[in-house]
Amino acid sequence: MRPARALIDLQALRHNYQLARETTGAKALAVIKADAYGHGAVRCAQALEAEADGFAVACIEEALELREAGIRAPVLLLEGFFEASELPLIVEHDFWCVVHSLWQLDAIEQTPVAQPLNIWLKLDSGMHRVGLHPADYQAAYQRLLASGKVAKIVLMSHFARADELDCARSEEQVAVFEAARKGLSAQISLRNSPAVLGWPNISSDWVRPGILLYGATPFDQPQALAGRLKPVMTLESKVICVRELPAGEPIGYGGGFVTDRAMRIGVVAMGYADGYPRHAPTGTPVYIDGQPSRLLGRVSMDMLCVDLTDVPQAGLGSQVELWGKNVLASEVATHAGTIPYQIFCNLRRVPRLYSEA
Ligand SMILES: *Cc1c(COP(=O)(O)O)cnc(C)c1O
C-alpha cells in the first residue's frame, strides 16, 4: 500500500490542552472545528473528553458528528445557528450557542424552545468580522434575559491580532470589551491560542485554544510557552524511487530546479493531493531517516522530490518526515507562504493512525 500517512499523537494533544489550562488557570474549550484542524474531530474529542471542559466547533454539522460518536461533553457552536430551524436540534443536543448578530437574537425571541439555551454573546470589539456592535451589546444582553429562554450567558469576543506580540490592538479590543460589558455580571471568554500563550495579563474565565492543541505555534517568531508545545501530527511517507543525475538536469514539472552538481534524488509518495502545499519551494525542510534534507523542484499531485545527495545512507524505502517533531509544520508553512492552520486543514487522502504513547 502507499506509504503516506499521518500519525496522530493523542498524548501530545492532551499535553497541549493541559498546558493551555495550567498557564491560564481558566476553563478551556478545545477548539476542534474543521475536523480538529485535520486531526480528526471524533478521535481528538474522545482523547480529551475525560479532562476537557468542553469543545468548540464551527457549526451544528460538526457538533452532531460529535454527539453521534457518543461525546456528551458541552459543545459550543462558534457561529451559532445559520438558520432558526436549527434551534430545536440545539436544544435537543444541549449545544452551547454563540449569538453574534441581531437576527439571531430576533430568531431566539420568535422561536419556542423546549429548554433554556446556553448563549455566548459575542461582541465585535474591533476585528469587524462577526459580533454585536458595542452600542447594541447591553440591550442584546437584556433582551436575552427578558426572553426567558436562556439559562446562562457568557460574554465573548475574539482577537484579530493576538499573534503579533508587540501590537497594542488586543489591549484596545479588551478596553472596548470592558466598556461594553460594564455592569454585567457574567463569565467572559476572550483568549484564543495566541492570547493564551502570549497575553498572560488578559483575563478570561473561558479560553478557546485551537492551533496550540495541535502543537503548532501561532507566532512567526520564537516564544517561550509555544516552545513547550508538542507537535501532534507527523506526516510521513517513503522514498519510492531513487535517481542519480549529473549536473544540469531539470527535475519535475516546469524544470524549475536544475541539478547544480551530480546529485541523488529521492522521489517520495506525497503530493498536493495529500495536502502537502504545492507552493512549498525548493529548500523546504524534510527529514529522511532521521537526517535533515530538503525538497527539490515542484510538488506534484502524488509525488515530490527530495535531495539524497548528502544523505548517503538513505535510499529506496527510506522514511521521510514532511512535518512532525523534527520539521515543524509552522516551518513548512513559512516556506510555503501560509500558516500551520491551513497546512493542517488541507490534509486529505492519507490515512490517519492514532497512538496514545
Ligand atoms: C477558531 C477559533 C478559535 C481558535 O483559534 P486558534 O487561533 O486556533 O486558537 C477561538 N475562537 C473562535 C471564535 C474561533 O473561531
PDB file of N, CA and C in Angstrom, residues 12-20 23 193-194 196-197 209-219 223-232 324-325 328 330:
ATOM      1  N   ALA A  12       0.328  13.824  23.101  1.00  0.00           N
ATOM      2  CA  ALA A  12       0.788  15.207  22.859  1.00  0.00           C
ATOM      3  C   ALA A  12      -0.408  16.165  22.863  1.00  0.00           C
ATOM      4  N   LEU A  13      -1.518  15.717  22.293  1.00  0.00           N
ATOM      5  CA  LEU A  13      -2.738  16.546  22.288  1.00  0.00           C
ATOM      6  C   LEU A  13      -3.156  16.871  23.721  1.00  0.00           C
ATOM      7  N   ARG A  14      -3.156  15.856  24.574  1.00  0.00           N
ATOM      8  CA  ARG A  14      -3.542  16.090  25.978  1.00  0.00           C
ATOM      9  C   ARG A  14      -2.534  16.990  26.684  1.00  0.00           C
ATOM     10  N   HIS A  15      -1.270  16.797  26.405  1.00  0.00           N
ATOM     11  CA  HIS A  15      -0.232  17.664  26.982  1.00  0.00           C
ATOM     12  C   HIS A  15      -0.502  19.132  26.625  1.00  0.00           C
ATOM     13  N   ASN A  16      -0.808  19.381  25.369  1.00  0.00           N
ATOM     14  CA  ASN A  16      -1.013  20.765  24.919  1.00  0.00           C
ATOM     15  C   ASN A  16      -2.280  21.355  25.539  1.00  0.00           C
ATOM     16  N   TYR A  17      -3.322  20.530  25.648  1.00  0.00           N
ATOM     17  CA  TYR A  17      -4.552  21.006  26.291  1.00  0.00           C
ATOM     18  C   TYR A  17      -4.268  21.407  27.741  1.00  0.00           C
ATOM     19  N   GLN A  18      -3.546  20.541  28.443  1.00  0.00           N
ATOM     20  CA  GLN A  18      -3.233  20.828  29.852  1.00  0.00           C
ATOM     21  C   GLN A  18      -2.376  22.085  29.985  1.00  0.00           C
ATOM     22  N   LEU A  19      -1.475  22.284  29.035  1.00  0.00           N
ATOM     23  CA  LEU A  19      -0.637  23.492  29.063  1.00  0.00           C
ATOM     24  C   LEU A  19      -1.531  24.743  28.982  1.00  0.00           C
ATOM     25  N   ALA A  20      -2.522  24.700  28.116  1.00  0.00           N
ATOM     26  CA  ALA A  20      -3.433  25.851  27.985  1.00  0.00           C
ATOM     27  C   ALA A  20      -4.169  26.082  29.292  1.00  0.00           C
ATOM     28  N   THR A  23      -1.550  27.223  32.232  1.00  0.00           N
ATOM     29  CA  THR A  23      -0.955  28.557  32.140  1.00  0.00           C
ATOM     30  C   THR A  23      -1.993  29.655  32.350  1.00  0.00           C
ATOM     31  N   SER A 193      -5.629  30.771  20.905  1.00  0.00           N
ATOM     32  CA  SER A 193      -4.266  30.264  21.160  1.00  0.00           C
ATOM     33  C   SER A 193      -3.223  31.358  21.344  1.00  0.00           C
ATOM     34  N   PRO A 194      -3.104  32.312  20.407  1.00  0.00           N
ATOM     35  CA  PRO A 194      -2.054  33.313  20.613  1.00  0.00           C
ATOM     36  C   PRO A 194      -2.252  34.122  21.887  1.00  0.00           C
ATOM     37  N   VAL A 196      -3.711  32.921  24.667  1.00  0.00           N
ATOM     38  CA  VAL A 196      -3.382  32.009  25.771  1.00  0.00           C
ATOM     39  C   VAL A 196      -1.873  32.008  25.995  1.00  0.00           C
ATOM     40  N   LEU A 197      -1.125  31.938  24.902  1.00  0.00           N
ATOM     41  CA  LEU A 197       0.329  31.792  25.011  1.00  0.00           C
ATOM     42  C   LEU A 197       1.034  33.124  25.238  1.00  0.00           C
ATOM     43  N   PRO A 209      -8.555  27.533  23.070  1.00  0.00           N
ATOM     44  CA  PRO A 209      -7.368  27.177  22.292  1.00  0.00           C
ATOM     45  C   PRO A 209      -7.700  26.263  21.118  1.00  0.00           C
ATOM     46  N   GLY A 210      -7.152  26.597  19.952  1.00  0.00           N
ATOM     47  CA  GLY A 210      -7.287  25.746  18.773  1.00  0.00           C
ATOM     48  C   GLY A 210      -5.924  25.250  18.339  1.00  0.00           C
ATOM     49  N   ILE A 211      -5.225  26.059  17.560  1.00  0.00           N
ATOM     50  CA  ILE A 211      -3.975  25.600  16.932  1.00  0.00           C
ATOM     51  C   ILE A 211      -2.964  25.079  17.962  1.00  0.00           C
ATOM     52  N   LEU A 212      -2.957  25.656  19.151  1.00  0.00           N
ATOM     53  CA  LEU A 212      -1.952  25.202  20.121  1.00  0.00           C
ATOM     54  C   LEU A 212      -2.195  23.759  20.541  1.00  0.00           C
ATOM     55  N   LEU A 213      -3.450  23.309  20.518  1.00  0.00           N
ATOM     56  CA  LEU A 213      -3.736  21.921  20.885  1.00  0.00           C
ATOM     57  C   LEU A 213      -2.960  20.952  20.009  1.00  0.00           C
ATOM     58  N   TYR A 214      -2.766  21.386  18.760  1.00  0.00           N
ATOM     59  CA  TYR A 214      -2.138  20.501  17.778  1.00  0.00           C
ATOM     60  C   TYR A 214      -0.618  20.681  17.765  1.00  0.00           C
ATOM     61  N   GLY A 215      -0.132  21.511  18.670  1.00  0.00           N
ATOM     62  CA  GLY A 215       1.301  21.629  18.887  1.00  0.00           C
ATOM     63  C   GLY A 215       2.012  22.577  17.954  1.00  0.00           C
ATOM     64  N   ALA A 216       1.249  23.412  17.245  1.00  0.00           N
ATOM     65  CA  ALA A 216       1.888  24.368  16.339  1.00  0.00           C
ATOM     66  C   ALA A 216       1.794  25.770  16.930  1.00  0.00           C
ATOM     67  N   THR A 217       2.821  26.557  16.713  1.00  0.00           N
ATOM     68  CA  THR A 217       2.827  27.907  17.240  1.00  0.00           C
ATOM     69  C   THR A 217       2.004  28.839  16.345  1.00  0.00           C
ATOM     70  N   PRO A 218       1.249  29.746  16.960  1.00  0.00           N
ATOM     71  CA  PRO A 218       0.557  30.751  16.152  1.00  0.00           C
ATOM     72  C   PRO A 218       1.450  31.950  15.822  1.00  0.00           C
ATOM     73  N   PHE A 219       2.667  31.956  16.351  1.00  0.00           N
ATOM     74  CA  PHE A 219       3.546  33.125  16.185  1.00  0.00           C
ATOM     75  C   PHE A 219       4.539  32.895  15.049  1.00  0.00           C
ATOM     76  N   GLN A 223       8.773  31.809  20.857  1.00  0.00           N
ATOM     77  CA  GLN A 223       8.029  32.292  22.024  1.00  0.00           C
ATOM     78  C   GLN A 223       8.109  31.197  23.073  1.00  0.00           C
ATOM     79  N   ALA A 224       8.358  31.585  24.341  1.00  0.00           N
ATOM     80  CA  ALA A 224       8.720  30.598  25.366  1.00  0.00           C
ATOM     81  C   ALA A 224       7.649  29.523  25.551  1.00  0.00           C
ATOM     82  N   LEU A 225       6.411  29.934  25.793  1.00  0.00           N
ATOM     83  CA  LEU A 225       5.363  28.937  26.039  1.00  0.00           C
ATOM     84  C   LEU A 225       5.098  28.090  24.797  1.00  0.00           C
ATOM     85  N   ALA A 226       5.131  28.726  23.636  1.00  0.00           N
ATOM     86  CA  ALA A 226       4.906  27.973  22.397  1.00  0.00           C
ATOM     87  C   ALA A 226       5.979  26.902  22.226  1.00  0.00           C
ATOM     88  N   GLY A 227       7.169  27.184  22.774  1.00  0.00           N
ATOM     89  CA  GLY A 227       8.254  26.208  22.712  1.00  0.00           C
ATOM     90  C   GLY A 227       7.992  24.957  23.528  1.00  0.00           C
ATOM     91  N   ARG A 228       7.000  25.015  24.414  1.00  0.00           N
ATOM     92  CA  ARG A 228       6.664  23.833  25.231  1.00  0.00           C
ATOM     93  C   ARG A 228       5.557  22.984  24.612  1.00  0.00           C
ATOM     94  N   LEU A 229       5.052  23.403  23.472  1.00  0.00           N
ATOM     95  CA  LEU A 229       4.024  22.601  22.803  1.00  0.00           C
ATOM     96  C   LEU A 229       4.647  21.368  22.159  1.00  0.00           C
ATOM     97  N   LYS A 230       3.871  20.304  22.095  1.00  0.00           N
ATOM     98  CA  LYS A 230       4.352  19.085  21.434  1.00  0.00           C
ATOM     99  C   LYS A 230       3.571  18.866  20.137  1.00  0.00           C
ATOM    100  N   PRO A 231       4.275  18.755  19.011  1.00  0.00           N
ATOM    101  CA  PRO A 231       3.576  18.507  17.748  1.00  0.00           C
ATOM    102  C   PRO A 231       2.755  17.215  17.835  1.00  0.00           C
ATOM    103  N   VAL A 232       1.533  17.285  17.363  1.00  0.00           N
ATOM    104  CA  VAL A 232       0.627  16.131  17.438  1.00  0.00           C
ATOM    105  C   VAL A 232       0.692  15.303  16.159  1.00  0.00           C
ATOM    106  N   GLY A 324       6.358  17.248  11.502  1.00  0.00           N
ATOM    107  CA  GLY A 324       6.170  16.459  12.713  1.00  0.00           C
ATOM    108  C   GLY A 324       7.055  17.015  13.801  1.00  0.00           C
ATOM    109  N   LYS A 325       7.802  16.135  14.477  1.00  0.00           N
ATOM    110  CA  LYS A 325       8.591  16.582  15.618  1.00  0.00           C
ATOM    111  C   LYS A 325       9.956  17.139  15.204  1.00  0.00           C
ATOM    112  N   LEU A 328       8.971  21.223  11.829  1.00  0.00           N
ATOM    113  CA  LEU A 328       7.707  21.743  12.356  1.00  0.00           C
ATOM    114  C   LEU A 328       6.785  22.169  11.219  1.00  0.00           C
ATOM    115  N   SER A 330       4.903  24.556  11.214  1.00  0.00           N
ATOM    116  CA  SER A 330       4.987  26.012  11.069  1.00  0.00           C
ATOM    117  C   SER A 330       6.156  26.411  10.166  1.00  0.00           C
TER     118      SER A 330
END
